[in-house]
Structure formats: C-alpha cells, structure tokens
CSV table of C-alpha atoms and ligand atoms in Angstrom, one decimal:
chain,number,residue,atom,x,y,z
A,43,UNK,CA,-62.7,57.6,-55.1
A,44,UNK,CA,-60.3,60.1,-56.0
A,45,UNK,CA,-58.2,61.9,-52.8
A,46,UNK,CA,-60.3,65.7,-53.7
A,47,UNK,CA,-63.6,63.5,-53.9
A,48,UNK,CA,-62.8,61.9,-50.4
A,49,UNK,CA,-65.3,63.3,-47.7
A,50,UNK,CA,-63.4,64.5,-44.2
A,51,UNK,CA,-64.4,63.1,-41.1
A,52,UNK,CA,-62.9,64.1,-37.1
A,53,UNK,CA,-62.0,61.4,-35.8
A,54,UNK,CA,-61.7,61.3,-31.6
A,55,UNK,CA,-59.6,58.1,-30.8
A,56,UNK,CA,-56.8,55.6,-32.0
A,57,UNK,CA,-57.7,52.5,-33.6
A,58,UNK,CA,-56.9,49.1,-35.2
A,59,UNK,CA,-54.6,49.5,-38.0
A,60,UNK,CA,-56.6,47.8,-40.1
A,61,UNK,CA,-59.8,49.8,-39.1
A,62,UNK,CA,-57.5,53.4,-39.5
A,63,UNK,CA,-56.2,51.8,-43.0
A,64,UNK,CA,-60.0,51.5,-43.9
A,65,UNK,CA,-61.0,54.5,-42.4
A,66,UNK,CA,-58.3,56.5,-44.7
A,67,UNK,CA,-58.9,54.6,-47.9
A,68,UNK,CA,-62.4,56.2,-47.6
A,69,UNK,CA,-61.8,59.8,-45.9
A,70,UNK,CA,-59.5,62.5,-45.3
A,71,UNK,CA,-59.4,61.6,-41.5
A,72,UNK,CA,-58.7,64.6,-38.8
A,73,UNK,CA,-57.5,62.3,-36.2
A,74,UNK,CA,-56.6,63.1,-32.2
A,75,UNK,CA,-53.3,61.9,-32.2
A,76,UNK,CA,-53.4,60.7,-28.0
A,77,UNK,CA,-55.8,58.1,-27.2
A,78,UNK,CA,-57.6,59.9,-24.6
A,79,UNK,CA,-61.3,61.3,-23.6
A,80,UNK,CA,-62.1,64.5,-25.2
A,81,UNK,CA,-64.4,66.9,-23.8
A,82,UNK,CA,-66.8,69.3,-25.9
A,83,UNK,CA,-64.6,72.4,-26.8
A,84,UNK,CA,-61.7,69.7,-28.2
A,85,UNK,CA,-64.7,67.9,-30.0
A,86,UNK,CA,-65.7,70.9,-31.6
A,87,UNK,CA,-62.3,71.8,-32.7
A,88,UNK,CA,-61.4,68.8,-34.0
A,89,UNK,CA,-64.8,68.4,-36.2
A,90,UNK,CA,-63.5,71.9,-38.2
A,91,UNK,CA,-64.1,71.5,-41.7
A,92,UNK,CA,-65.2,67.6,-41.2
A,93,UNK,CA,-68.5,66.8,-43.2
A,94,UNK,CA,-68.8,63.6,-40.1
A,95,UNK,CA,-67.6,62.5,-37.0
A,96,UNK,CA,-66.4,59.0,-35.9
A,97,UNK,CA,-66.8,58.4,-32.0
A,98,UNK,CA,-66.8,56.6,-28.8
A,99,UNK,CA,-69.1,55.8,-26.1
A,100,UNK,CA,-66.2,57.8,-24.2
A,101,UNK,CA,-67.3,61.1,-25.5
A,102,UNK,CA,-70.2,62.9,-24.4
A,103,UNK,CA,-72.1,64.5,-27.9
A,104,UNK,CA,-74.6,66.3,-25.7
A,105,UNK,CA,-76.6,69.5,-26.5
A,106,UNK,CA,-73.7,72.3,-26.2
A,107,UNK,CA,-71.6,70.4,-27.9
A,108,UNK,CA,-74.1,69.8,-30.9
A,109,UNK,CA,-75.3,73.1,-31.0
A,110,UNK,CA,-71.3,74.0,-31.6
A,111,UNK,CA,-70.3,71.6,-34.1
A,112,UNK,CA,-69.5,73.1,-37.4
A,113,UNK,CA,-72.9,73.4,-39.8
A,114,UNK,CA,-70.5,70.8,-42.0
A,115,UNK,CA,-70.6,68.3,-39.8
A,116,UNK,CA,-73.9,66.0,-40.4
A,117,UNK,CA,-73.4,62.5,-39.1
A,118,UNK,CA,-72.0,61.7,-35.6
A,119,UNK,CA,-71.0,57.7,-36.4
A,120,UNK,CA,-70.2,56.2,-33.1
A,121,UNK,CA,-68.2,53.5,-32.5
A,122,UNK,CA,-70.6,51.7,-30.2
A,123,UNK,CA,-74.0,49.8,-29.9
A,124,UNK,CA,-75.0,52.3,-27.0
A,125,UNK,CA,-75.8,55.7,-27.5
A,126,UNK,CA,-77.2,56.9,-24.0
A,127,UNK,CA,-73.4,59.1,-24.8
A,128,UNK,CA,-75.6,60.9,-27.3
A,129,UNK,CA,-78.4,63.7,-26.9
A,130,UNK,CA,-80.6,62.1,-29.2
A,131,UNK,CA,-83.3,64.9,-29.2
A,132,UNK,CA,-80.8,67.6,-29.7
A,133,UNK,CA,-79.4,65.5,-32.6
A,134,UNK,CA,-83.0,65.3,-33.9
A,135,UNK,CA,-83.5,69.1,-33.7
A,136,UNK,CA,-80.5,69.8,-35.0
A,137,UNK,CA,-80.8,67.6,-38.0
A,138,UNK,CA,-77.6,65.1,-37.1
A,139,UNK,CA,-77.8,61.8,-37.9
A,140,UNK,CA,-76.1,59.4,-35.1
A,141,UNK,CA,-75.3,55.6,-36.2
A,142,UNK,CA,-74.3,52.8,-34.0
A,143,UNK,CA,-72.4,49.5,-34.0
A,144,UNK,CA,-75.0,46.6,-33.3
A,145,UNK,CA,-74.7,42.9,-33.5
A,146,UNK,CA,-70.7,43.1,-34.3
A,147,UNK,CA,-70.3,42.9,-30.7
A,148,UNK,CA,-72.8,40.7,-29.4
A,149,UNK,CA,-71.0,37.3,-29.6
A,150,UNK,CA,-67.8,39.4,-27.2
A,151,UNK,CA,-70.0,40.9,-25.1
A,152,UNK,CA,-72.4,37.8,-24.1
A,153,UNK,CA,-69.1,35.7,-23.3
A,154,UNK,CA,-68.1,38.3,-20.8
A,155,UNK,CA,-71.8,38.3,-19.5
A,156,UNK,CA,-71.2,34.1,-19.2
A,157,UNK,CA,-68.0,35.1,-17.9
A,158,UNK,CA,-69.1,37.4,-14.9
A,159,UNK,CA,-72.1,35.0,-14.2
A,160,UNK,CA,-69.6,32.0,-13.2
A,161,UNK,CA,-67.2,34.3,-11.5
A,162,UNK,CA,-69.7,35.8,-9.1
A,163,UNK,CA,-71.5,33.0,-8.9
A,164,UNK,CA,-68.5,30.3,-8.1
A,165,UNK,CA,-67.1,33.2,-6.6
A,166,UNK,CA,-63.9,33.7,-8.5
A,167,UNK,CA,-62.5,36.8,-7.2
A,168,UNK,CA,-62.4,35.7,-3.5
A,169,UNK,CA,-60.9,31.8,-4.5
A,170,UNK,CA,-58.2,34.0,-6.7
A,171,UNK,CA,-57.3,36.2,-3.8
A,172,UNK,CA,-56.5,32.9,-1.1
A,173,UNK,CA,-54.3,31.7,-4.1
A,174,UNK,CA,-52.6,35.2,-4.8
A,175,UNK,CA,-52.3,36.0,-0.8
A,176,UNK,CA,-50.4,32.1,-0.2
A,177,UNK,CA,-53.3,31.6,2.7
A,178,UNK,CA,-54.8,28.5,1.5
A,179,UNK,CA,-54.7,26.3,4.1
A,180,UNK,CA,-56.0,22.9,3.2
A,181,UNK,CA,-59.2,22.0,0.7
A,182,UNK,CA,-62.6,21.8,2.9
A,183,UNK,CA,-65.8,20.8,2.5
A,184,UNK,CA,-66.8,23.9,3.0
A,185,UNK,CA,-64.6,25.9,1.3
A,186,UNK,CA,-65.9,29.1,-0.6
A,187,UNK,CA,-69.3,27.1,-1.7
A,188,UNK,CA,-70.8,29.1,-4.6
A,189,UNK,CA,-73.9,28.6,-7.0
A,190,UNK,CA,-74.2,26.4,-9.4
A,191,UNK,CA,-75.5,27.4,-12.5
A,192,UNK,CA,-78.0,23.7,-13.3
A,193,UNK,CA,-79.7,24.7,-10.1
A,194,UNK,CA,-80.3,28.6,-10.4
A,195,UNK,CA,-82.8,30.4,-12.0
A,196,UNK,CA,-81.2,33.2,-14.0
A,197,UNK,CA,-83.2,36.9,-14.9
A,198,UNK,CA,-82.4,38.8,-18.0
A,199,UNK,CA,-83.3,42.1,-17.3
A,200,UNK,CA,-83.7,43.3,-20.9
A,201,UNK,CA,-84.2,40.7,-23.9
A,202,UNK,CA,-81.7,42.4,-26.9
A,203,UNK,CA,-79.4,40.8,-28.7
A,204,UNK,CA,-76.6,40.7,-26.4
A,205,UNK,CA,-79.2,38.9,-23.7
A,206,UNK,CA,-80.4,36.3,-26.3
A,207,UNK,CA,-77.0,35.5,-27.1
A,208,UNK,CA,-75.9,35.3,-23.4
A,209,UNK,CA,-78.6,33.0,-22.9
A,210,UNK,CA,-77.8,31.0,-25.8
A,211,UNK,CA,-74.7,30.7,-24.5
A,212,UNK,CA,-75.7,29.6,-20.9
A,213,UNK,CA,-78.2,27.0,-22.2
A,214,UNK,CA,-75.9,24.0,-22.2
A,215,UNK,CA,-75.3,24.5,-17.9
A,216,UNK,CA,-78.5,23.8,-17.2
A,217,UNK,CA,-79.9,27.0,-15.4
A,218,UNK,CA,-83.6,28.1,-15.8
A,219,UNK,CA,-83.8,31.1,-17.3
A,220,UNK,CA,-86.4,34.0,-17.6
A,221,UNK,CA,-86.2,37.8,-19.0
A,222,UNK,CA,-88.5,40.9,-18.5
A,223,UNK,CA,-88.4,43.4,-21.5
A,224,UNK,CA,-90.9,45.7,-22.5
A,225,UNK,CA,-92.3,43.4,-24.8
A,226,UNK,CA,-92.7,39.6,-25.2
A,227,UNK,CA,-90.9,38.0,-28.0
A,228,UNK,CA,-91.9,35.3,-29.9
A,229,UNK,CA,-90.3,32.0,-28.1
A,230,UNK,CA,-88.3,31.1,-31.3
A,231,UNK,CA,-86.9,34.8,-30.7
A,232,UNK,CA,-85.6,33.4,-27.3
A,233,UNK,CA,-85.1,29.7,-28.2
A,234,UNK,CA,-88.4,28.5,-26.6
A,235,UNK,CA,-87.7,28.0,-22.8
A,236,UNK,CA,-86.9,31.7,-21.5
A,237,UNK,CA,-89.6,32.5,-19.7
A,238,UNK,CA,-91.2,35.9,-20.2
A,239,UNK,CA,-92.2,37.6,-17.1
A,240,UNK,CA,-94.1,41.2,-17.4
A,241,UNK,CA,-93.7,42.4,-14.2
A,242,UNK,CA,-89.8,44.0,-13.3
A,243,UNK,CA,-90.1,43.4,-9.5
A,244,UNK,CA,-91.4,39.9,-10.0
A,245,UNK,CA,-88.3,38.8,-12.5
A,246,UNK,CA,-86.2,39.9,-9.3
A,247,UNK,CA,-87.9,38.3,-7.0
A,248,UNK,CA,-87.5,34.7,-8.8
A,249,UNK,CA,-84.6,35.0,-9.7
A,250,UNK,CA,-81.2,34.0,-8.3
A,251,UNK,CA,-79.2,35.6,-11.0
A,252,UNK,CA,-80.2,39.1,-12.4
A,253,UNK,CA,-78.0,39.7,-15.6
A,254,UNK,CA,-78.4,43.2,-16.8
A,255,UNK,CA,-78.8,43.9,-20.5
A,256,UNK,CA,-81.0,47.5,-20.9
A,257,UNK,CA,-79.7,50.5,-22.7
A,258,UNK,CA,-78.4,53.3,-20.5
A,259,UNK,CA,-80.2,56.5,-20.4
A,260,UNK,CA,-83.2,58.1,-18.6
A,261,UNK,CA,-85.5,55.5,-18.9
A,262,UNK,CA,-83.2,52.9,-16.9
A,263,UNK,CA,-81.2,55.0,-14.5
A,264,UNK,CA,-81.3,53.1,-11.4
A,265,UNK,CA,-83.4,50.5,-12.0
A,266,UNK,CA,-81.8,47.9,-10.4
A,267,UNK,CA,-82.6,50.2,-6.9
A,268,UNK,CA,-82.6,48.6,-2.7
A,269,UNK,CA,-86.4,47.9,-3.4
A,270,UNK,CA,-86.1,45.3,-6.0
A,271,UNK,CA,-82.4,44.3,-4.7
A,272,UNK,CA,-84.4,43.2,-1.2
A,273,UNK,CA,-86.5,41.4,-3.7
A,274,UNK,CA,-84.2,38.8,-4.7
A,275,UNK,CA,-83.5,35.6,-2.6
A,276,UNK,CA,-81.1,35.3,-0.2
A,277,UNK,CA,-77.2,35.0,-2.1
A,278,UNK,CA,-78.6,36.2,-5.1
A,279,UNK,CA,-76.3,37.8,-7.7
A,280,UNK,CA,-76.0,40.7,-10.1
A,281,UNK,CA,-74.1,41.0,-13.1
A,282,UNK,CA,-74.3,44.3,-15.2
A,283,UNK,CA,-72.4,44.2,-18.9
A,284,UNK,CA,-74.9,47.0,-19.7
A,285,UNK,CA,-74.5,50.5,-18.0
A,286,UNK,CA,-73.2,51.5,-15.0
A,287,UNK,CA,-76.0,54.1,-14.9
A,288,UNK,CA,-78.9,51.1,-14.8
A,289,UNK,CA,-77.5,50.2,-10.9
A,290,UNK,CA,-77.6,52.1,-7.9
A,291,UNK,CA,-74.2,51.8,-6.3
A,292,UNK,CA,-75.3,52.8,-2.7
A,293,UNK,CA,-78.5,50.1,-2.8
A,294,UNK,CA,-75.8,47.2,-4.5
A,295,UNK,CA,-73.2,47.8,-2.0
A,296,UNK,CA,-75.4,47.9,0.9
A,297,UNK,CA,-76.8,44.5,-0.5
A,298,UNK,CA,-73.6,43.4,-0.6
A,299,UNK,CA,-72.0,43.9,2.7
A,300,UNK,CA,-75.5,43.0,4.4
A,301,UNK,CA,-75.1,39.8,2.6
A,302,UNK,CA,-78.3,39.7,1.5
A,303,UNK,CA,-76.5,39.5,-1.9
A,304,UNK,CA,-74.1,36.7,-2.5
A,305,UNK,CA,-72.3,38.5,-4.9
A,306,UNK,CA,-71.7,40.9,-8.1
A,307,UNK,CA,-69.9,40.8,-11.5
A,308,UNK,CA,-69.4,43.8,-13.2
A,309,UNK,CA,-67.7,45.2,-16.3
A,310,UNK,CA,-69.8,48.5,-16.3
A,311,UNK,CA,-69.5,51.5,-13.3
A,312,UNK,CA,-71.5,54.4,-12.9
A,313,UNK,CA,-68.7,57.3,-13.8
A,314,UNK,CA,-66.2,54.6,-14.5
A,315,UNK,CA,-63.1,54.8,-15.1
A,316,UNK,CA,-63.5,56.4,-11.4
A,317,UNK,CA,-65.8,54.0,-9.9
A,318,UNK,CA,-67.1,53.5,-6.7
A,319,UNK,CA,-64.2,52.7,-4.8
A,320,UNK,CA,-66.0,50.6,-1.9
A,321,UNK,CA,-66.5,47.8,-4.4
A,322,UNK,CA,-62.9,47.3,-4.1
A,323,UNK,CA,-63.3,46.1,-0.1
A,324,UNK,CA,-66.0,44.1,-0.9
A,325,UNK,CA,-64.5,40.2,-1.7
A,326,UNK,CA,-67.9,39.3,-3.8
A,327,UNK,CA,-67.4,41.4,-6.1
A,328,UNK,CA,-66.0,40.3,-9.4
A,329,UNK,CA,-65.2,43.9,-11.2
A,330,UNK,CA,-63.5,44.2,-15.1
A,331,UNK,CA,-62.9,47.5,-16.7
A,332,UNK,CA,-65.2,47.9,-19.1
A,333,UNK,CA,-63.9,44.8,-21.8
A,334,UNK,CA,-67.4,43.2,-22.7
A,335,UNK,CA,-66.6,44.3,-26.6
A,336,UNK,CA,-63.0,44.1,-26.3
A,337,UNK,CA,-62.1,41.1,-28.8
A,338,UNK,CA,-59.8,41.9,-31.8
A,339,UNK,CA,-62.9,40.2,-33.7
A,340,UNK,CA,-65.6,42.6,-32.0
A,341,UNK,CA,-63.9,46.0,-32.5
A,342,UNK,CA,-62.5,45.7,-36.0
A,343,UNK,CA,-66.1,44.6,-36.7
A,344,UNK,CA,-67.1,48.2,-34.8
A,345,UNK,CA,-64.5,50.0,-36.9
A,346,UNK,CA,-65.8,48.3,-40.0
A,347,UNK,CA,-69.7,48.9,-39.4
A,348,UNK,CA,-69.2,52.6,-38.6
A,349,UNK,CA,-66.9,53.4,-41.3
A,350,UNK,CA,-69.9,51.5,-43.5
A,351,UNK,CA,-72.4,54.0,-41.8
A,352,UNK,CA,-70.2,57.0,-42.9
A,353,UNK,CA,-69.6,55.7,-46.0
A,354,UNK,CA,-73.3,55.5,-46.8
A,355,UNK,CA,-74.5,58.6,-45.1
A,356,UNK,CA,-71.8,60.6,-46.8
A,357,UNK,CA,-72.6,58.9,-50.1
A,358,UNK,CA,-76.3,60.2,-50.4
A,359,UNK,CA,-77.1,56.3,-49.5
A,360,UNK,CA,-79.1,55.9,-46.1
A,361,UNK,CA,-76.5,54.4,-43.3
A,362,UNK,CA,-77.2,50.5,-41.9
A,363,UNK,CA,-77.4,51.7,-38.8
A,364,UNK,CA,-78.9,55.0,-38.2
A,365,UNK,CA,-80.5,55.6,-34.6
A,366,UNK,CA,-82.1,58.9,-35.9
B,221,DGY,C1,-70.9,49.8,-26.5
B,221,DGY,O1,-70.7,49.5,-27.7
B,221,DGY,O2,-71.9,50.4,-26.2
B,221,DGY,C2,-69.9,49.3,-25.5
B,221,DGY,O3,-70.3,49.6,-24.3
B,221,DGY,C3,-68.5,50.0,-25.8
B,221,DGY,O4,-68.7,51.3,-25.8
C-alpha cells in the first residue's frame, strides 16, 4: 500500500516495537507519545482526522466519548479480549464497530489463573513474607498448612476459553473440577470430566476453589457477593483473573478476616490501579497487578490480532474479530 493510500488510525498507548513497526507499515499512526490512561476529551482529540482507533482496556470508550469522536472515525479496535471498557449499545447506535483480541491470550492468562490457584491455596504470600521478614524459626509440622490441589474440588465460574484452558492446565494435579456457565458444553468442549453444574450458588457451595473467569459488565457486577461467599466451605479460596468488577470487595474481605475464607489470589481489582487497600493487611491474600496477559508472546499476539481487525475493517473486508 502506497503511504497516501494508508488509512490513519489514533492510537492511545506505547507498544512492542515489533507491534508499532506493524502498526506503521499498515497506517498513518497518531500515537500518544506517554504511556498513560487517557480520559475522553484527550481520546477525542487524539482520534482527529483518524478513520480508526486502536485501544486498551485502560480507556473508557463510553457514550460521551462516542457521541464526540470525529464522524471519521468508524472502528474502535481494542487491544483486549474484554470489552466491558466499551459502551456497546452506544457503539451500536452510533454505527462503530468495536473488535477484540480473543484466544492470543488465553494460554498467558490461564497460567496466571494456575498460578494464583497454588499461591492462595499453598499460601504463597504469607510463606514469602516469614522468608522476606528473617522470622522463620524452625520447620514444623504445622507450619503454614495449605490445600492441596489432588484433594480439592475446584469451581470455574464461567466456562470460556481462558477457563477451559486453566483447567486443561490443572488436570495433571489431580483436583476435581466443575464450572457453572450459562450454558452446558459438550464434554469434549471441557475434556470430559468438568462437571457442569446449573445452579451459581450450588457451584459455590461444592466447591473449595472458586476460579473466576466471566466477562465484566452489568450482567456480572458483584456476583461473587457475602451470600454465595458464606456458601463455600470453610478455607475456601477465590481467585479472580477476570474483572475486578465480578467481586464485591467488602463481602471478600469480610470473608477473609472472618476466616471463613482461607484465602484469595488476585490479578484483577475493582478500580485498580487504586485498589482496595485493606487487601494489603490481609496475609491470605496473594494480589498481582493486573499481568494475566502480560507475556511478550500474548501481547505481540494482541498487537497483531487488532492491527489484523483494522486492517480488514478499513479494507472494506469484515474484521476477525468484531464484537458489534
Ligand atoms: C484483556 O484482554 O481483557 C485483559 O484484561 C487486558 O486488558
């Protein structure tokens, strides 16, 4: 493509070279120059004179902000497999298509899901802080006991491809393992012995592990709630790789400190980066900020897939990935 034929597109982060090398062998790329969070007004700015607009789940695209991006702008391609960031029904009535990035980062995101899993569960972050603080006395049989995975039942709240993978993954340690999603999947869909159970508040109830793997958004804002947390047994765990928006904080931390929950693992906060700061004083809990996609692998693969879904779209060619 000749540099006059080249499409623009506003760009709101920094990325790999190799994904900014692709993204300007295709576009004339508008790009923020500071990695940081833009807000709406800078969004609209920035999308002057772009025909699309590459961005990340750090950037809210709601209604104000569509119904003041330039008429030239047609595509919002973001750089993510979750678009709760999005107002999809404003981007349906105003005619914008919105793309995502799925199954590039599945593989990066279920290992941090593993990840999190043992850490609560063999309770990493307390074992890491007697090292770090030079108060380990002398091994004991009783000595920060944890749960083992070969004789836990583990819950996948949620059955996408990020869960199937994570159990996938977790298959060779021996757990039992069951999911709730709105619908069944076939068994070779879940490799035959995850259990499907139809009722939420049951899945919590039998299971000692509750991994969470639902999209954020309306339909799953606090779903995890104190009702279905006093569900699970006694030192059960939660791990959330999925939204912070899916988990009440209060009803988690007063799990937590009542001990009624043995532990959490985390990577996802509701308004993160500023997060509840009372997880901090709580030992059990195993926090990461916000890495589950964050392998070289995962995010070129991101840069790749979105720049294919501009690509397309701006080609007259339907995009791989369009969400609307
Ligand atoms: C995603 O892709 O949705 C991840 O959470 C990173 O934004």
């Amino acid at each position: 493509m000749s540099e006059t034929d080249k499409p623009t597109i506003a760009v709101t982060r920094r990325f790999s070279k190799d994904v900014e090398q692709r993204l300007e062998s295709s576009f004339h790329v508008k790009q923020f120059a500071d990695d940081r969070q833009l807000e709406g007004p800078a969004i609209a700015a920035l999308c002057d004179g772009a025909d699309g607009l590459l961005c990340c789940s750090t950037e809210r695209i709601d209604k104000a902000l569509i119904e003041n991006l330039p008429p030239s702008v047609k595509i919002v391609a973001s750089y993510s497999v979750g678009f709760d960031h999005i107002d999809i029904a404003a981007a349906r009535q105003h005619g914008l298509c919105v793309t995502n990035t799925p199954d590039v980062l599945t593989d990066a995101t279920a290992e941090i899901a593993v990840l999190l899993i043992l850490a609560a569960s063999r309770r990493a972050r307390e074992s890491q802080h007697l090292i770090e603080s030079g108060k380990w006395g002398r091994w004991s049989p009783t000595l920060l006991l944890g749960m083992q995975l070969s004789a836990a039942r583990i819950g996948f709240v949620g059955m996408g491809r990020i869960a199937r993978r994570t159990a996938s993954m977790l298959r060779p340690f021996g757990a039992k393992m069951q999911y709730w999603n709105r619908r069944a999947y076939d068994a070779d869909m879940t490799g035959g012995d995850v259990e499907f159970v139809a009722d939420l508040n049951d899945l919590f109830a039998t299971s000692d592990i509750i991994s969470i793997h639902v999209p954020g958004g309306a339909d799953t804002n606090g779903l995890v709630n104190a009702e279905r947390l006093a569900l699970m047994p006694k030192g059960g765990v939660i791990v959330n790789t999925a939204r912070g928006s899916v988990v009440d904080d209060d009803a988690l931390i007063d799990a937590l400190k009542s001990g009624h929950l043995g532990g959490a693992g985390l990577d996802v906060f509701n308004g993160e980066p500023a997060f509840d700061q009372r997880y901090h004083d709580l030992p059990n809990v195993f926090m990461l900020p916000h890495i589950g996609s964050a392998t070289t692998t995962a995010r070129n693969g991101m840069g790749f897939r979105a720049t294919d879904n501009l690509e397309a779209f701006l080609a007259g060619r339907e995009p791989p990935d369009r969400v609307v």
